[in-house]
Coordinates of C-alpha atoms in Angstrom, one line a residue:
X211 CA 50.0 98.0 72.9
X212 CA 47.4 100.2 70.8
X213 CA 49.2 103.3 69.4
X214 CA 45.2 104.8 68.6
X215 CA 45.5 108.5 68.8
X216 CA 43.3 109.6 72.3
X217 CA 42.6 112.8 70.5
X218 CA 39.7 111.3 68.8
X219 CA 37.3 112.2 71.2
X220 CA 34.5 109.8 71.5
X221 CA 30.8 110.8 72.9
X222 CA 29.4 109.1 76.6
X223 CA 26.8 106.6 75.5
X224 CA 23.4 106.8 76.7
X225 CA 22.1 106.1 80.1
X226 CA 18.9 105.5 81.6
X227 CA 18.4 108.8 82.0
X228 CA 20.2 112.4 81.6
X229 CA 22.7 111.9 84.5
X230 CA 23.8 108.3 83.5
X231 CA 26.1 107.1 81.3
X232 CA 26.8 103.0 80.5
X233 CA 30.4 102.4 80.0
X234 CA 31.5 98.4 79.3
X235 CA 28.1 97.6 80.9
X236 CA 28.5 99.7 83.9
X237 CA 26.5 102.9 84.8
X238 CA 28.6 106.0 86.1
X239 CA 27.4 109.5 86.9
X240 CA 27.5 111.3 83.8
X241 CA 27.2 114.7 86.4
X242 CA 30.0 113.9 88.3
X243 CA 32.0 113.2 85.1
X244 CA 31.8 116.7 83.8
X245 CA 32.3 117.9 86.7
X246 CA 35.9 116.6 87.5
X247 CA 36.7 117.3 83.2
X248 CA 36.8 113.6 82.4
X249 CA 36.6 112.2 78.6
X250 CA 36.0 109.1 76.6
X251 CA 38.6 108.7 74.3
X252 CA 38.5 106.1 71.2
X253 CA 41.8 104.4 72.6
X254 CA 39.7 103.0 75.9
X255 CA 40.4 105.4 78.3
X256 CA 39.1 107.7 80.4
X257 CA 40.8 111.2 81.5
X258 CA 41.4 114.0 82.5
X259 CA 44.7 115.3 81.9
X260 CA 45.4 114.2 85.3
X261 CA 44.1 111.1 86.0
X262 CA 43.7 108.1 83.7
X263 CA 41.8 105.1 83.7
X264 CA 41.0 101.8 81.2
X265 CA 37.5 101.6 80.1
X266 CA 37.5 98.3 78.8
X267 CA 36.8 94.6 80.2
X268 CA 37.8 93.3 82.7
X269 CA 39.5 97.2 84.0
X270 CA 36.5 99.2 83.4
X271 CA 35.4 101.2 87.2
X272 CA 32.2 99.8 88.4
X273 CA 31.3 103.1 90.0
X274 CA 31.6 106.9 90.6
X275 CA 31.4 109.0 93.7
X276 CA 30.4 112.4 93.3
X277 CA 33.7 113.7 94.7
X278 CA 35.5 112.0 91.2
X279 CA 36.6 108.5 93.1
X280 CA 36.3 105.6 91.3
X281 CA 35.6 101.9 92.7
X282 CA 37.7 99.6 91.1
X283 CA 39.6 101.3 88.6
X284 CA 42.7 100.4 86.6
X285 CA 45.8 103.4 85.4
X286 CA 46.4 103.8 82.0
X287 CA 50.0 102.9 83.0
X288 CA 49.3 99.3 84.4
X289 CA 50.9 96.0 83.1
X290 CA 47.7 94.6 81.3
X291 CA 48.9 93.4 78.4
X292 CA 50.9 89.6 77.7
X293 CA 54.7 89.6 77.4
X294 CA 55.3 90.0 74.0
X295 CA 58.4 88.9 71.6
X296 CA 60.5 92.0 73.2
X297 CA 59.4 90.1 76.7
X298 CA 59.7 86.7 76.0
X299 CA 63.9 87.8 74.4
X300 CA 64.8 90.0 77.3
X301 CA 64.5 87.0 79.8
X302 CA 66.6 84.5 77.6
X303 CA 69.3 87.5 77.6
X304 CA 69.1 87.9 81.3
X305 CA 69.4 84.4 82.0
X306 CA 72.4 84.5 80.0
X307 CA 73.8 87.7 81.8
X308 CA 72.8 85.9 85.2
X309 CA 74.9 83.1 84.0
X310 CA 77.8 85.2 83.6
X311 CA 78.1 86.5 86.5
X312 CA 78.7 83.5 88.3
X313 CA 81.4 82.4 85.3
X314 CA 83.1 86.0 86.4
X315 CA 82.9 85.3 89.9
X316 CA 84.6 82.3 89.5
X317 CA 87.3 83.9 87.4
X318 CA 87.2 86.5 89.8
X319 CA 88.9 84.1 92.3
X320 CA 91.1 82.5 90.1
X321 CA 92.9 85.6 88.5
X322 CA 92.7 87.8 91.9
X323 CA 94.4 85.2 94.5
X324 CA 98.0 86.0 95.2
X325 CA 100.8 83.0 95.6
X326 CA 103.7 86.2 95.1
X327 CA 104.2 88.5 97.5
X328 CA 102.8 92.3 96.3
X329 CA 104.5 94.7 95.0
X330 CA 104.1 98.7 94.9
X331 CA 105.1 98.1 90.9
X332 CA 101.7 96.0 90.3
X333 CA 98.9 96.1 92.4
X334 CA 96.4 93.2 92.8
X335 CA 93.6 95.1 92.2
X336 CA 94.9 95.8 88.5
X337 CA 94.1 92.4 87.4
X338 CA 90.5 92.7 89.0
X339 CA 89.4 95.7 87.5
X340 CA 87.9 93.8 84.3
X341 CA 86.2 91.1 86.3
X342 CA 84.3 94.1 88.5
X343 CA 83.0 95.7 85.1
X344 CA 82.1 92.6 83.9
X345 CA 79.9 92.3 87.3
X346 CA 78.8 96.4 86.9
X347 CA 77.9 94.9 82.7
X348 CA 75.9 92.2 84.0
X349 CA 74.0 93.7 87.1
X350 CA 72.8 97.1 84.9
X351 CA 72.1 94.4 81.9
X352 CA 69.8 92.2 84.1
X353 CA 68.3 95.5 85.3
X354 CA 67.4 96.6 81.8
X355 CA 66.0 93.8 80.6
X356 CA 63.6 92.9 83.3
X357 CA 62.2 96.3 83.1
X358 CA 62.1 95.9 79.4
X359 CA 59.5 93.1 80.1
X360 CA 57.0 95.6 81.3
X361 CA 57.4 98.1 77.9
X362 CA 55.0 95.8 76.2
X363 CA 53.0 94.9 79.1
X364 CA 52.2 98.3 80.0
X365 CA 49.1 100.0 78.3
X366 CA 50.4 103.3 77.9
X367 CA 54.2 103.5 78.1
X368 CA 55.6 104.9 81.3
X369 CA 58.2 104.4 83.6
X370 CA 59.9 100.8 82.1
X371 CA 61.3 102.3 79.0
X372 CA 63.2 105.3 81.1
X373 CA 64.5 102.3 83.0
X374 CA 65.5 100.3 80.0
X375 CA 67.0 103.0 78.1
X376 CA 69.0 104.2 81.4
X377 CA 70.3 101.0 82.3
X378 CA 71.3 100.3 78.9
X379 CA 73.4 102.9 78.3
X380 CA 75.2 102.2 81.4
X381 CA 75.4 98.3 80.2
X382 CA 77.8 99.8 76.7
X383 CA 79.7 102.2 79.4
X384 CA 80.6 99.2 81.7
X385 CA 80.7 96.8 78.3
X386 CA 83.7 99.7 77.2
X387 CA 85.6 99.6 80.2
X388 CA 85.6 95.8 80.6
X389 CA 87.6 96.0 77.0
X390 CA 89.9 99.0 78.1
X391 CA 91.0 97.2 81.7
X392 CA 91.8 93.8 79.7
X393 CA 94.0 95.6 77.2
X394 CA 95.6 98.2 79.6
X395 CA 96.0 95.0 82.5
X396 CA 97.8 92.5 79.2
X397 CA 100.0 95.3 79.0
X398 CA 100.9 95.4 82.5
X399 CA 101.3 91.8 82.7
X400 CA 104.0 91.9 79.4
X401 CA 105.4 94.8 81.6
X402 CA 106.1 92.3 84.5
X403 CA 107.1 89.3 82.8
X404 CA 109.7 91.5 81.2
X405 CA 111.4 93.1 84.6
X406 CA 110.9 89.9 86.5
X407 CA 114.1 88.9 85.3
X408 CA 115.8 92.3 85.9
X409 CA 114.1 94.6 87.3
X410 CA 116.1 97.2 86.4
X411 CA 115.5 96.9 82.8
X412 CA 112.9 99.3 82.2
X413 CA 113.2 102.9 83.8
X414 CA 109.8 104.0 85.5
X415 CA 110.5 108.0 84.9
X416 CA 110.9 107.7 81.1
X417 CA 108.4 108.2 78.2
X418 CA 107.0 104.8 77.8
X419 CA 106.1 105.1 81.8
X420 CA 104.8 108.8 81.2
X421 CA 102.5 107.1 78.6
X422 CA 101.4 104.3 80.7
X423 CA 100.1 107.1 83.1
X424 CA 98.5 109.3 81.3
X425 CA 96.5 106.5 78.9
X426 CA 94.4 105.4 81.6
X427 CA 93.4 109.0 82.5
X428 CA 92.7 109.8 79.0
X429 CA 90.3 106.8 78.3
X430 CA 88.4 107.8 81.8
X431 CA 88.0 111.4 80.7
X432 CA 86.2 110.4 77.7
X433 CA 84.4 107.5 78.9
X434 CA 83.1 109.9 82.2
X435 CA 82.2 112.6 79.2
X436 CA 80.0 110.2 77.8
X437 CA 78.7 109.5 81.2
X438 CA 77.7 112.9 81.5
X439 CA 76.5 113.7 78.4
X440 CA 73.7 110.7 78.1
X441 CA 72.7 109.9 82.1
X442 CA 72.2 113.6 83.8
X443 CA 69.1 114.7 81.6
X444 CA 65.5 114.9 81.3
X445 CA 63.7 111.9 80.5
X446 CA 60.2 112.2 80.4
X447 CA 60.3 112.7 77.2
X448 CA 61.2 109.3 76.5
X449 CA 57.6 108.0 77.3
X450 CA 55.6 110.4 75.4
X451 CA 55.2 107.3 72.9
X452 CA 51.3 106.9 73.5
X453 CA 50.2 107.5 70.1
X454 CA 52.1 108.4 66.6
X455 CA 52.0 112.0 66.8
X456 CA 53.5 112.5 70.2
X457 CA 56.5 109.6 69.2
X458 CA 57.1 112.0 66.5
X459 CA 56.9 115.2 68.0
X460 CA 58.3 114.6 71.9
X461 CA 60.0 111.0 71.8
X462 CA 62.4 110.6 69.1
X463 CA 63.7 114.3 69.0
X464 CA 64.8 113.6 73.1
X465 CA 66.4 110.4 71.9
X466 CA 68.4 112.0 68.8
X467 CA 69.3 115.3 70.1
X468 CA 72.8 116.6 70.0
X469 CA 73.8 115.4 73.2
X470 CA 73.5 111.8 72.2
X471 CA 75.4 112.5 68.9
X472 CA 78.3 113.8 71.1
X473 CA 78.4 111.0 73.5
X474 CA 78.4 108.4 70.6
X475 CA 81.9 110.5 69.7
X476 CA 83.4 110.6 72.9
X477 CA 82.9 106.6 73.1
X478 CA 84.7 106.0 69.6
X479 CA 87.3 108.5 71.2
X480 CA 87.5 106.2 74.2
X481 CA 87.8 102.9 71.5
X482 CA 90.8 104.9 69.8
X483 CA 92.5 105.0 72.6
X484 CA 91.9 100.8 73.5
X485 CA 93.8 100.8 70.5
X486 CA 96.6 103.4 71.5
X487 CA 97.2 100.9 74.3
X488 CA 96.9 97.9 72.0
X489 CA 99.8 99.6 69.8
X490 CA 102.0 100.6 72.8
X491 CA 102.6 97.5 74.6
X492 CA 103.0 95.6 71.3
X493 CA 105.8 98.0 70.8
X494 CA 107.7 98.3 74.0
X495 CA 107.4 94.3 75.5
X496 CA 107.0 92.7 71.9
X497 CA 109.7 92.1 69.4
X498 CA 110.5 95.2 67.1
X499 CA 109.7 95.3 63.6
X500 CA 111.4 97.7 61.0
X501 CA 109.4 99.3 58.3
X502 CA 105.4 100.6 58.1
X503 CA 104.0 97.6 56.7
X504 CA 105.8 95.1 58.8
X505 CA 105.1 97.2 61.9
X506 CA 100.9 96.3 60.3
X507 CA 102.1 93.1 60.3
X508 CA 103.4 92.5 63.9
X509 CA 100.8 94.4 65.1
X510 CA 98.5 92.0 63.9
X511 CA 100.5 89.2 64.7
X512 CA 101.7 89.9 68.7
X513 CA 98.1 90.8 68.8
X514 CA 96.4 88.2 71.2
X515 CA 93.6 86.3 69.8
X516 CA 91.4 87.5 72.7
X517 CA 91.1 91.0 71.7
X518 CA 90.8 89.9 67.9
X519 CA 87.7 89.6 69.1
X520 CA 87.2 92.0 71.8
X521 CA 87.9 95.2 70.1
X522 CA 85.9 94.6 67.4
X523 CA 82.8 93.8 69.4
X524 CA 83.8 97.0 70.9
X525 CA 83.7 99.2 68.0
X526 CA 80.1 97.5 67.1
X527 CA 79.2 99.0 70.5
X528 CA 80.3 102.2 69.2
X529 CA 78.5 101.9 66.2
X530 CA 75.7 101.1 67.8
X531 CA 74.9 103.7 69.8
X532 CA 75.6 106.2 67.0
X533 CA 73.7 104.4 64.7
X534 CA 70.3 105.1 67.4
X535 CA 71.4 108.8 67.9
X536 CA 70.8 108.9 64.2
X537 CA 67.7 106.6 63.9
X538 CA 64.8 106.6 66.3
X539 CA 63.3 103.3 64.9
X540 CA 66.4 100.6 65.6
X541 CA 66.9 102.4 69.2
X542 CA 66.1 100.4 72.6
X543 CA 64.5 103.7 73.5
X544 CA 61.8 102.9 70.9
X545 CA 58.3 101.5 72.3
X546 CA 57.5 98.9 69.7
X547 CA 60.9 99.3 67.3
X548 CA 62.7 96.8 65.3
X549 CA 63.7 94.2 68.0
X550 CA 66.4 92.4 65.7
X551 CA 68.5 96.0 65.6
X552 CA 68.1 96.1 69.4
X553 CA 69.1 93.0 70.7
X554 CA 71.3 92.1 68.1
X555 CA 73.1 95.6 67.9
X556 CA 72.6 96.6 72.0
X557 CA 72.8 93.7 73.6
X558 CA 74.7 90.7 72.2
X559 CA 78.1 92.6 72.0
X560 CA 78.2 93.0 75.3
X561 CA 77.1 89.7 76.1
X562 CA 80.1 88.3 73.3
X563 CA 82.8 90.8 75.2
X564 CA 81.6 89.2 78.6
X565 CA 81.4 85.5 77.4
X566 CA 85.1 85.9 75.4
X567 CA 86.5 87.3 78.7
X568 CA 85.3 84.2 80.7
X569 CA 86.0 82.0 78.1
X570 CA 89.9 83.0 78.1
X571 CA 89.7 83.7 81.7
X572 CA 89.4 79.7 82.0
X573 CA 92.3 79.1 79.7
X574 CA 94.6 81.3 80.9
X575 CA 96.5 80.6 83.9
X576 CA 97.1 82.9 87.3
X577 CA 99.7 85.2 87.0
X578 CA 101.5 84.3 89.9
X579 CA 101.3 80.5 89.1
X580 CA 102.2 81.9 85.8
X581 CA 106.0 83.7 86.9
X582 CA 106.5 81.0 89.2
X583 CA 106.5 78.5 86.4
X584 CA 108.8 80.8 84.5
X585 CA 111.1 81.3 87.3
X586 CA 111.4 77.7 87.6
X587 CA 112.6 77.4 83.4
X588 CA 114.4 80.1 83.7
X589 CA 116.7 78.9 86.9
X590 CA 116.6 75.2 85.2
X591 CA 118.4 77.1 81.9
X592 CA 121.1 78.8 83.6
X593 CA 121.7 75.4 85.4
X594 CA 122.0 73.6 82.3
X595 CA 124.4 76.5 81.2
X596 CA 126.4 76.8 83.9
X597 CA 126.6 72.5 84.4
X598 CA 125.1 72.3 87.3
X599 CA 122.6 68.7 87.2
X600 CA 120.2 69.0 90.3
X601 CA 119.9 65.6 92.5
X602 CA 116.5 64.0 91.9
X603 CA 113.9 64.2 94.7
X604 CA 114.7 61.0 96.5
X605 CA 118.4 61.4 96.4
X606 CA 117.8 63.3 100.0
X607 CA 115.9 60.3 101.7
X608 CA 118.1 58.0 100.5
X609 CA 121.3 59.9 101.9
X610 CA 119.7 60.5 104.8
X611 CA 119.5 64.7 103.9
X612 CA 115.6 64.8 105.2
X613 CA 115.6 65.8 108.3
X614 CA 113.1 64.5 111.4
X615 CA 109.6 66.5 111.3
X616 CA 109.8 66.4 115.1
X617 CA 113.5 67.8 115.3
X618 CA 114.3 70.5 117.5
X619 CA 115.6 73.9 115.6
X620 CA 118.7 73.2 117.6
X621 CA 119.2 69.6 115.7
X622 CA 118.2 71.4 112.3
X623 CA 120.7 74.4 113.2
X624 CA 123.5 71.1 113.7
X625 CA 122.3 69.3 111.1
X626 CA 123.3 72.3 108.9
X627 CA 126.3 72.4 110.5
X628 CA 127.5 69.5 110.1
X629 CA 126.8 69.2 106.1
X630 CA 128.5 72.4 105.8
X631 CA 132.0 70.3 106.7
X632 CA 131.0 67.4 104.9
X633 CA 129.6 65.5 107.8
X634 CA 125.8 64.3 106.5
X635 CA 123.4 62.7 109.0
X636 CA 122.4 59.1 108.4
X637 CA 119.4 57.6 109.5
X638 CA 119.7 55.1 112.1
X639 CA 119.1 52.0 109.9
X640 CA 121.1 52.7 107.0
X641 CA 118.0 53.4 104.5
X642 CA 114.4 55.1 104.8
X643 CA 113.9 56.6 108.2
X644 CA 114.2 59.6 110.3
X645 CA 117.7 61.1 111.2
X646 CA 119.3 60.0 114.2
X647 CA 120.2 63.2 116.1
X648 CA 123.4 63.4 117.8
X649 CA 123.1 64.3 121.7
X650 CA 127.0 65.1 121.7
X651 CA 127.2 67.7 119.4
X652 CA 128.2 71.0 120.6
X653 CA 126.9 74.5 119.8
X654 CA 126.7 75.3 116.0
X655 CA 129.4 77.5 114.9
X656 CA 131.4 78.2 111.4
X657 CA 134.1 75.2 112.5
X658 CA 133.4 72.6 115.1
X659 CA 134.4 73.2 118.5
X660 CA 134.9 71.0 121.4
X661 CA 132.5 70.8 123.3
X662 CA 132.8 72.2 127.2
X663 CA 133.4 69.3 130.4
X664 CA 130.5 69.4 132.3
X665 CA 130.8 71.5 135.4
X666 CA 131.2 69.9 138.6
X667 CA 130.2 70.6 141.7
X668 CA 133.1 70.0 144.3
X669 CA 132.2 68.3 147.8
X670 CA 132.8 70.5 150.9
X671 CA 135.0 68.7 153.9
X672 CA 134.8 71.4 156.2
X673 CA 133.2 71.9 159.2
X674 CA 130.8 74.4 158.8
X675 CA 127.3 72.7 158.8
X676 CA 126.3 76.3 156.9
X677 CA 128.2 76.1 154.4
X678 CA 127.8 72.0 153.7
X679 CA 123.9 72.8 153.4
X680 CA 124.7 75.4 151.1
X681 CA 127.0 72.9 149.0
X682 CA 124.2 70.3 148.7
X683 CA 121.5 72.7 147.3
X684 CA 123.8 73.7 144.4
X685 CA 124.8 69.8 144.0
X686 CA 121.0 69.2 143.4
X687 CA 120.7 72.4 141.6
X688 CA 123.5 72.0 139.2
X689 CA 121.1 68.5 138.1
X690 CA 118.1 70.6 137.2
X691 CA 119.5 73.7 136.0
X692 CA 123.0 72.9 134.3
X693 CA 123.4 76.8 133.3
X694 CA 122.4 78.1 136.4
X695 CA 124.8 75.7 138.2
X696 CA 127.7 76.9 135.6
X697 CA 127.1 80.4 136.8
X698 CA 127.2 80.0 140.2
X699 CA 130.4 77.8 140.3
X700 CA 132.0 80.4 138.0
X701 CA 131.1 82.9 140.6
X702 CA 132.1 80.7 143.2
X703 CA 135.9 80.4 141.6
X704 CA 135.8 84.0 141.5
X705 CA 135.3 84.4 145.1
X706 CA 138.1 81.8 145.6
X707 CA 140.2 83.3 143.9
X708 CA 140.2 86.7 145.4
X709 CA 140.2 85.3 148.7
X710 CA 143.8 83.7 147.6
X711 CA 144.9 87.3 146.4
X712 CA 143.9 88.6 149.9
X713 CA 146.0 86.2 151.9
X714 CA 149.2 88.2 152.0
X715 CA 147.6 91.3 152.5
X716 CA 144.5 93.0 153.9
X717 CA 142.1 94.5 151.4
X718 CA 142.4 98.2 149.9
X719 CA 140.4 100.3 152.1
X720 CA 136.8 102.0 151.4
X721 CA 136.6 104.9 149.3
X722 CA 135.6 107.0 152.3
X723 CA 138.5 106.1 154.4
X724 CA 140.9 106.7 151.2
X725 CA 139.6 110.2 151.5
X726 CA 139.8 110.9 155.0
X727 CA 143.4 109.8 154.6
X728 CA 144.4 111.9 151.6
X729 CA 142.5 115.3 153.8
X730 CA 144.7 114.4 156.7
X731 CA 148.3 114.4 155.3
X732 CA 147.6 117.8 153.2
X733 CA 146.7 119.4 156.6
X734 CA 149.9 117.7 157.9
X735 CA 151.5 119.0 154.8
X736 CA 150.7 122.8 155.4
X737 CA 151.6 122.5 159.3
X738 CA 155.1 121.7 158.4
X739 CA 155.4 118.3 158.1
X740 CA 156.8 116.4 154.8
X741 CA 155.6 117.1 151.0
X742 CA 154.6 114.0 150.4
X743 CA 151.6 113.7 152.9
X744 CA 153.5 110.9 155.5
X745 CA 154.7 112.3 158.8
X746 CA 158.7 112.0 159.3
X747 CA 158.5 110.9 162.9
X748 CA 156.6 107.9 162.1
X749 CA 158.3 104.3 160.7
X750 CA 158.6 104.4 157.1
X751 CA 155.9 101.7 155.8
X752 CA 157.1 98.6 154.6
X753 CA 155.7 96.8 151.9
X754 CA 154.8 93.3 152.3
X755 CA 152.9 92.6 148.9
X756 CA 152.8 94.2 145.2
X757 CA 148.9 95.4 145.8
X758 CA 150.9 97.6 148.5
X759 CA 152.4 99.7 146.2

């Protein structure tokens, strides 16, 4: 792109007569030209403070209305130009970024599917959070750098390097956040490895959990005073980079102003507290070291090898961006700057931190896979301590212990049963095969219990053709519904039975009766007649059964 200074204002050239002008081999009114304030400038354009147009082949306007309209006229702030070297290197990065999204997405679904049930303790959506700022990293990354294609393509620099600077800066402030999430989430995961066994080992109201809380709110606070101190501002001065004197005066004091010195602060605030994290999970799930230098030492050494690398691509992130609040030339901001310092100090350390995520996202297993596995060596050890030597797998075919896939929960329930007294199903042909259940056992209880005779219905001999109907029904009932038929017999014996009481004497009468009764011997009572409510001429009552008395 030309960096010519448009100041140098350049005379119309000569028409064919007083009115014309010949621009690039076209004729436009010179009349109309002074009229709307336009000027030929030695960069190849044509303005008026307003407006502005290329004067040069193949862009140059083939005519001029009088009212200041131009036929086929190009902006000043048009993609004319080739992609250049800053082009050509901002597509290979966004391939690569493109690429890792789908790595992430990938790892995404690994690390995020639950096989435990979740607990209020650790929530699944911990172990995302750095897989959906690697996403955030890789969307505003791709968005930078395809606009960063149009900075060189553009005659006069406009719109694309506001995009390119914005985006970037919101590329480091993801790039940050996927560092802090992995270290703060390891933690978490050392947390729960190390209650698994009791959970009742660490208290959740003490100091280290008072830390844990307020760590995460700390790192946020700076990170979102970072936010605000680079994103909500003014950036049109950003493109004034049209020729060397306006870089100077308009472009590179907006880029360096004290605002972007403070946010380069806040973000090596945030990376000091990555490392406060770091420091306090080594010291509360890792083994204890005495002394200052071996403290150094295990520090280094519990340490994982993944954020050997992380946190220091962080802190070139850091560096970074103060090193460009410092120096206009080596910023991304910079139309034409050194493109080595930009996409070797901007962009690659993001791409590194994203790539080394991925990279150990693949070797490292799920978490819940992860304390399952552990679970299992950890039960096998306190068998081996406490003698106890498992059967292998086959040992319950063999035996007969496997029961039939088609088996009813009432055979299972027995089945249980059964082994509980030593009493083991076999299969039907002494090897291989599906268990053989037993119709005759009875209902599943602690101890085994006889089981019931079956209920029989007894024939009628009477006479009654009523009642030998109603004996036949419950006959061919009693075949269908066995329960049903148990009931009504029972019912049935009942009703024998107080039909045998009531033989010797008639029933007790009705409750209404029993009180008419009781209201006739008190008025026979207060007209003179016996205390105890029966009349003295009548026969004393004799009893002739023990419901009688």
């Amino acid at each position: 792109m030309p960096l010519l200074n448009p100041r140098e204002v350049l005379p119309f050239p000569a028409g064919n007569n007083a009115t014309d002008t010949i621009i690039s081999g076209h004729h436009l009114n010179l009349t109309a030209l002074g009229e709307w304030n336009y000027t030929l400038y030695s960069n190849g354009t044509l303005s008026n403070d307003t407006r502005c147009l290329l004067t040069f082949e193949p862009w140059t306007p083939t005519y001029l209305f009088p009212n200041g309209t131009f036929l086929n006229a190009t902006w000043c702030w048009s993609p004319v130009e080739s992609i250049a070297v800053r082009g050509g290197v901002a597509i290979a990065f966004a391939v690569l970024f493109g690429l890792a999204i789908v790595l992430i997405l990938v790892n995404l679904n690994k690390h995020g599917s639950l096989h435990l049930p979740v607990t209020k303790r650790f929530y699944p959506i911990g172990r995302r959070w750095q897989w959906y700022w690697g996403l955030w990293v890789c969307a505003t990354a791709a968005v930078s750098l395809l606009t960063s294609i149009d900075v060189d393509r553009y005659y006069l620099p406009e719109l694309p390097v506001i995009l390119t600077s914005f985006f970037w800066y919101l590329m480091q402030w993801g790039a940050m956040a996927v560092v802090w999430e992995a270290v703060r989430h390891w933690g978490s995961w050392m947390e729960r490895q190390f209650i698994d066994p009791d959970p009742f080992a660490l208290r959740q109201d003490d100091r280290r959990a008072r830390v844990e809380l307020y760590l995460p709110l700390l790192f946020y606070l700076f990170l979102w005073l970072n936010f605000f101190m680079i994103i909500p501002r003014n950036w049109t001065p950003i493109q004034h980079q049209r020729y060397p004197e306006q870089t100077l005066s308009d472009a590179a004091p907006a880029a360096t102003d004290s605002r972007f010195k403070a946010a380069a602060f806040l973000l090596l605030v945030s990376w000091i507290v990555i490392l406060l994290s770091l420091r306090h999970s080594i010291k509360h799930y890792c083994p204890r070291n005495r002394g200052f230098l071996n403290r150094a030492i295990g520090l280094v050494r519990y340490t994982p090898a993944r954020f050997k690398l992380l946190i220091p691509l962080a802190a070139v992130v850091v560096a970074f961006q103060a090193l460009v609040a410092f120096r206009f030339e080596y910023s991304p901001l910079r139309v034409g700057g050194n493109l080595a310092a930009i996409f070797a100090g901007g962009y690659l350390p993001s791409l590194l931190i994203l790539y080394v995520q991925i990279a150990f996202g693949f070797l490292n297993p799920n978490e819940d896979l992860e304390l399952k596995r552990q679970r299992r060596v950890r039960n096998q050890e306190y068998d081996r301590e406490m003698g106890v030597v498992h059967k292998p797998s086959w040992w319950r075919r063999v035996n007969g212990e496997v029961l039939d896939p088609n088996a009813s929960m009432r055979e299972r329930l027995a089945a249980n049963a059964r082994e509980l007294h030593g009493a083991k199903p076999r299969p039907a042909d002494g090897g291989f095969g599906p268990v053989v259940p037993d119709d005759a056992a009875g209902p599943v209880e602690m101890t085994p219990v006889s089981p019931p005779p079956p209920a029989v219905s007894r024939p009628y001999t009477g006479r009654s053709e009523r009642l030998h109907q109603d004996r036949t029904v419950d006959m061919a009932a009693s075949l269908a519904f066995s329960e049903a038929a148990a009931a009504r017999e029972a019912a049935a014996d009942r009703a024998r039975h107080h039909q045998e009481l009531m033989q010797d004497a008639p029933p007790p009468p009705a409750y209404s009766e029993a009180v008419r009764t009781r209201q006739t011997d008190v008025a026979r009572t207060r007209s003179g007649q016996s205390e105890g409510g029966v009349s003295t001429d009548q026969p004393p009552m004799r009893v002739r059964s023990m419901l009688d008395v």
